[in-house]
Amino acid sequence: DTQRAELKEVEGLEALLQRIRELLRQAGPEVTRRRVERVSLTASQLYGDTIGDHRHRLNWSEDYALSLEVPGASRSFRQLSGGEQMAAALALRLALLRETSSIDVAFFDEPTAHLDPERRANLAEQIMRVKGFSQLFVISHDDSFEQWSQNQLRVIKDERGSRLESR
């Protein structure tokens, strides 16, 4: 009798577990849709902060395509200029980091690559104004970040090899 009672209890737990699995399976698409929507909203806000203009809306769709909605039109990621692509990709990465983890530190590796001097300076300024992170680390060959940084480590390479220069 004890074993039958235990078996019945186990069967009940298995049925409950199956029901929970089914509910999670059904909820999955809605959870994904809402998560993508939240990341998209955060990315759009960060994009506006980065370029200093909130009239455009960055959109990350459920099929993970990135586009920029401008008044009267929508441009796909491939239709954006190099600077717009860099800013959009940066905003999306930061939004994903912010919305999917509790990490409040961000690393940027050559964020101003392939940009003209004016856009490098603008992007450097905007990156340093990004909110919501306790620390930002920038790895760059570009000196656009020097005026914004609190600490710098410079790697010097010459005929003697590489060495660290602290500023």
C-alpha positions as semicolon CSV with decimal commas, in nm:
position;residue;x (nm);y (nm);z (nm)
1;D;0,000;0,000;0,000
2;T;0,287;0,236;0,084
3;Q;0,455;0,170;-0,250
4;R;0,127;0,224;-0,437
5;A;0,076;0,554;-0,255
6;E;0,432;0,659;-0,339
7;L;0,384;0,553;-0,701
8;K;0,060;0,751;-0,721
9;E;0,238;1,055;-0,575
10;V;0,523;1,020;-0,826
11;E;0,274;0,986;-1,114
12;G;0,097;1,300;-0,992
13;L;0,427;1,489;-0,982
14;E;0,513;1,366;-1,332
15;A;0,175;1,488;-1,460
16;L;0,233;1,825;-1,293
17;L;0,581;1,844;-1,442
18;Q;0,442;1,768;-1,790
19;R;0,181;2,043;-1,748
20;I;0,449;2,292;-1,641
21;R;0,664;2,197;-1,940
22;E;0,369;2,248;-2,174
23;L;0,291;2,589;-2,023
24;L;0,654;2,695;-2,060
25;R;0,657;2,571;-2,421
26;Q;0,345;2,775;-2,494
27;A;0,478;3,083;-2,314
28;G;0,818;3,072;-2,488
29;P;0,725;3,272;-2,800
30;E;0,555;3,543;-2,593
31;V;0,849;3,564;-2,352
32;T;1,086;3,592;-2,648
33;R;0,870;3,859;-2,815
34;R;0,859;4,070;-2,500
35;R;1,232;4,029;-2,434
36;V;1,317;4,134;-2,791
37;E;1,079;4,429;-2,759
38;R;1,243;4,541;-2,433
39;V;1,594;4,509;-2,579
40;S;1,478;4,701;-2,887
41;L;1,341;4,988;-2,676
42;T;1,660;5,006;-2,470
43;A;1,877;4,990;-2,785
44;S;1,675;5,270;-2,942
45;Q;1,726;5,489;-2,634
46;L;2,099;5,413;-2,629
47;Y;2,125;5,481;-3,003
48;G;1,965;5,821;-2,951
49;D;2,204;5,890;-2,663
50;T;2,501;5,781;-2,875
51;I;2,425;5,999;-3,177
52;G;2,274;6,281;-2,975
53;D;1,941;6,266;-3,161
54;H;1,627;6,084;-3,042
55;R;1,416;6,148;-3,353
56;H;1,518;5,815;-3,505
57;R;1,409;5,477;-3,367
58;L;1,635;5,176;-3,371
59;N;1,430;4,859;-3,412
60;W;1,543;4,505;-3,333
61;S;1,274;4,274;-3,467
62;E;1,166;3,926;-3,360
63;D;1,368;3,779;-3,647
64;Y;1,667;3,970;-3,500
65;A;1,698;4,210;-3,792
66;L;1,820;4,558;-3,703
67;S;1,674;4,860;-3,876
68;L;1,649;5,233;-3,827
69;E;1,314;5,404;-3,852
70;V;1,349;5,761;-3,967
71;P;1,060;5,999;-4,033
72;G;0,877;5,854;-4,332
73;A;1,099;5,550;-4,390
74;S;1,268;5,246;-4,249
75;R;1,628;5,159;-4,342
76;S;1,776;4,815;-4,297
77;F;2,112;4,771;-4,126
78;R;2,283;4,728;-4,464
79;Q;2,144;5,062;-4,584
80;L;2,302;5,253;-4,295
81;S;2,630;5,438;-4,324
82;G;2,936;5,291;-4,154
83;G;2,899;5,531;-3,861
84;E;2,529;5,456;-3,826
85;Q;2,601;5,083;-3,834
86;M;2,868;5,120;-3,566
87;A;2,639;5,323;-3,342
88;A;2,344;5,086;-3,399
89;A;2,552;4,774;-3,329
90;L;2,699;4,937;-3,019
91;A;2,354;5,034;-2,891
92;L;2,220;4,684;-2,949
93;R;2,514;4,520;-2,771
94;L;2,478;4,751;-2,474
95;A;2,102;4,691;-2,462
96;L;2,153;4,315;-2,467
97;L;2,410;4,345;-2,190
98;R;2,184;4,568;-1,982
99;E;1,864;4,369;-2,035
100;T;1,998;4,016;-2,007
101;S;2,249;4,035;-1,724
102;S;2,325;4,214;-1,402
103;I;2,673;4,309;-1,520
104;D;2,722;4,684;-1,501
105;V;3,063;4,698;-1,669
106;A;3,102;4,745;-2,045
107;F;3,404;4,684;-2,268
108;F;3,450;4,854;-2,604
109;D;3,706;4,717;-2,849
110;E;3,790;4,967;-3,124
111;P;3,443;5,128;-3,124
112;T;3,550;5,414;-3,350
113;A;3,712;5,201;-3,621
114;H;3,621;5,302;-3,978
115;L;3,481;5,642;-3,875
116;D;3,589;5,983;-3,995
117;P;3,750;6,216;-3,735
118;E;3,432;6,411;-3,661
119;R;3,225;6,097;-3,604
120;R;3,505;5,940;-3,397
121;A;3,505;6,239;-3,164
122;N;3,125;6,240;-3,143
123;L;3,100;5,867;-3,080
124;A;3,377;5,883;-2,817
125;E;3,189;6,161;-2,637
126;Q;2,859;5,975;-2,656
127;I;3,009;5,645;-2,536
128;M;3,147;5,819;-2,232
129;R;2,796;5,952;-2,160
130;V;2,634;5,609;-2,171
131;K;2,433;5,565;-1,853
132;G;2,371;5,258;-1,642
133;F;2,722;5,114;-1,622
134;S;2,957;5,165;-1,330
135;Q;3,268;5,127;-1,545
136;L;3,349;5,154;-1,914
137;F;3,669;5,010;-2,060
138;V;3,778;5,123;-2,406
139;I;4,051;4,948;-2,603
140;S;4,148;5,166;-2,896
141;H;4,423;5,288;-3,125
142;D;4,226;5,614;-3,139
143;D;4,312;5,898;-2,900
144;S;3,953;6,037;-2,911
145;F;3,887;5,892;-2,566
146;E;4,181;6,054;-2,388
147;Q;3,994;6,366;-2,281
148;W;3,711;6,154;-2,138
149;S;3,909;5,888;-1,956
150;Q;4,000;5,884;-1,590
151;N;4,280;5,629;-1,629
152;Q;4,486;5,530;-1,929
153;L;4,723;5,247;-2,002
154;R;4,919;5,287;-2,320
155;V;5,101;5,001;-2,491
156;I;5,405;5,126;-2,680
157;K;5,563;4,907;-2,945
158;D;5,906;4,985;-3,082
159;E;6,227;4,806;-3,183
160;R;6,269;4,680;-2,824
161;G;5,922;4,520;-2,820
162;S;5,600;4,614;-2,642
163;R;5,587;4,787;-2,306
164;L;5,321;4,942;-2,086
165;E;5,317;5,315;-2,027
166;S;5,087;5,437;-1,751
167;R;4,936;5,785;-1,756
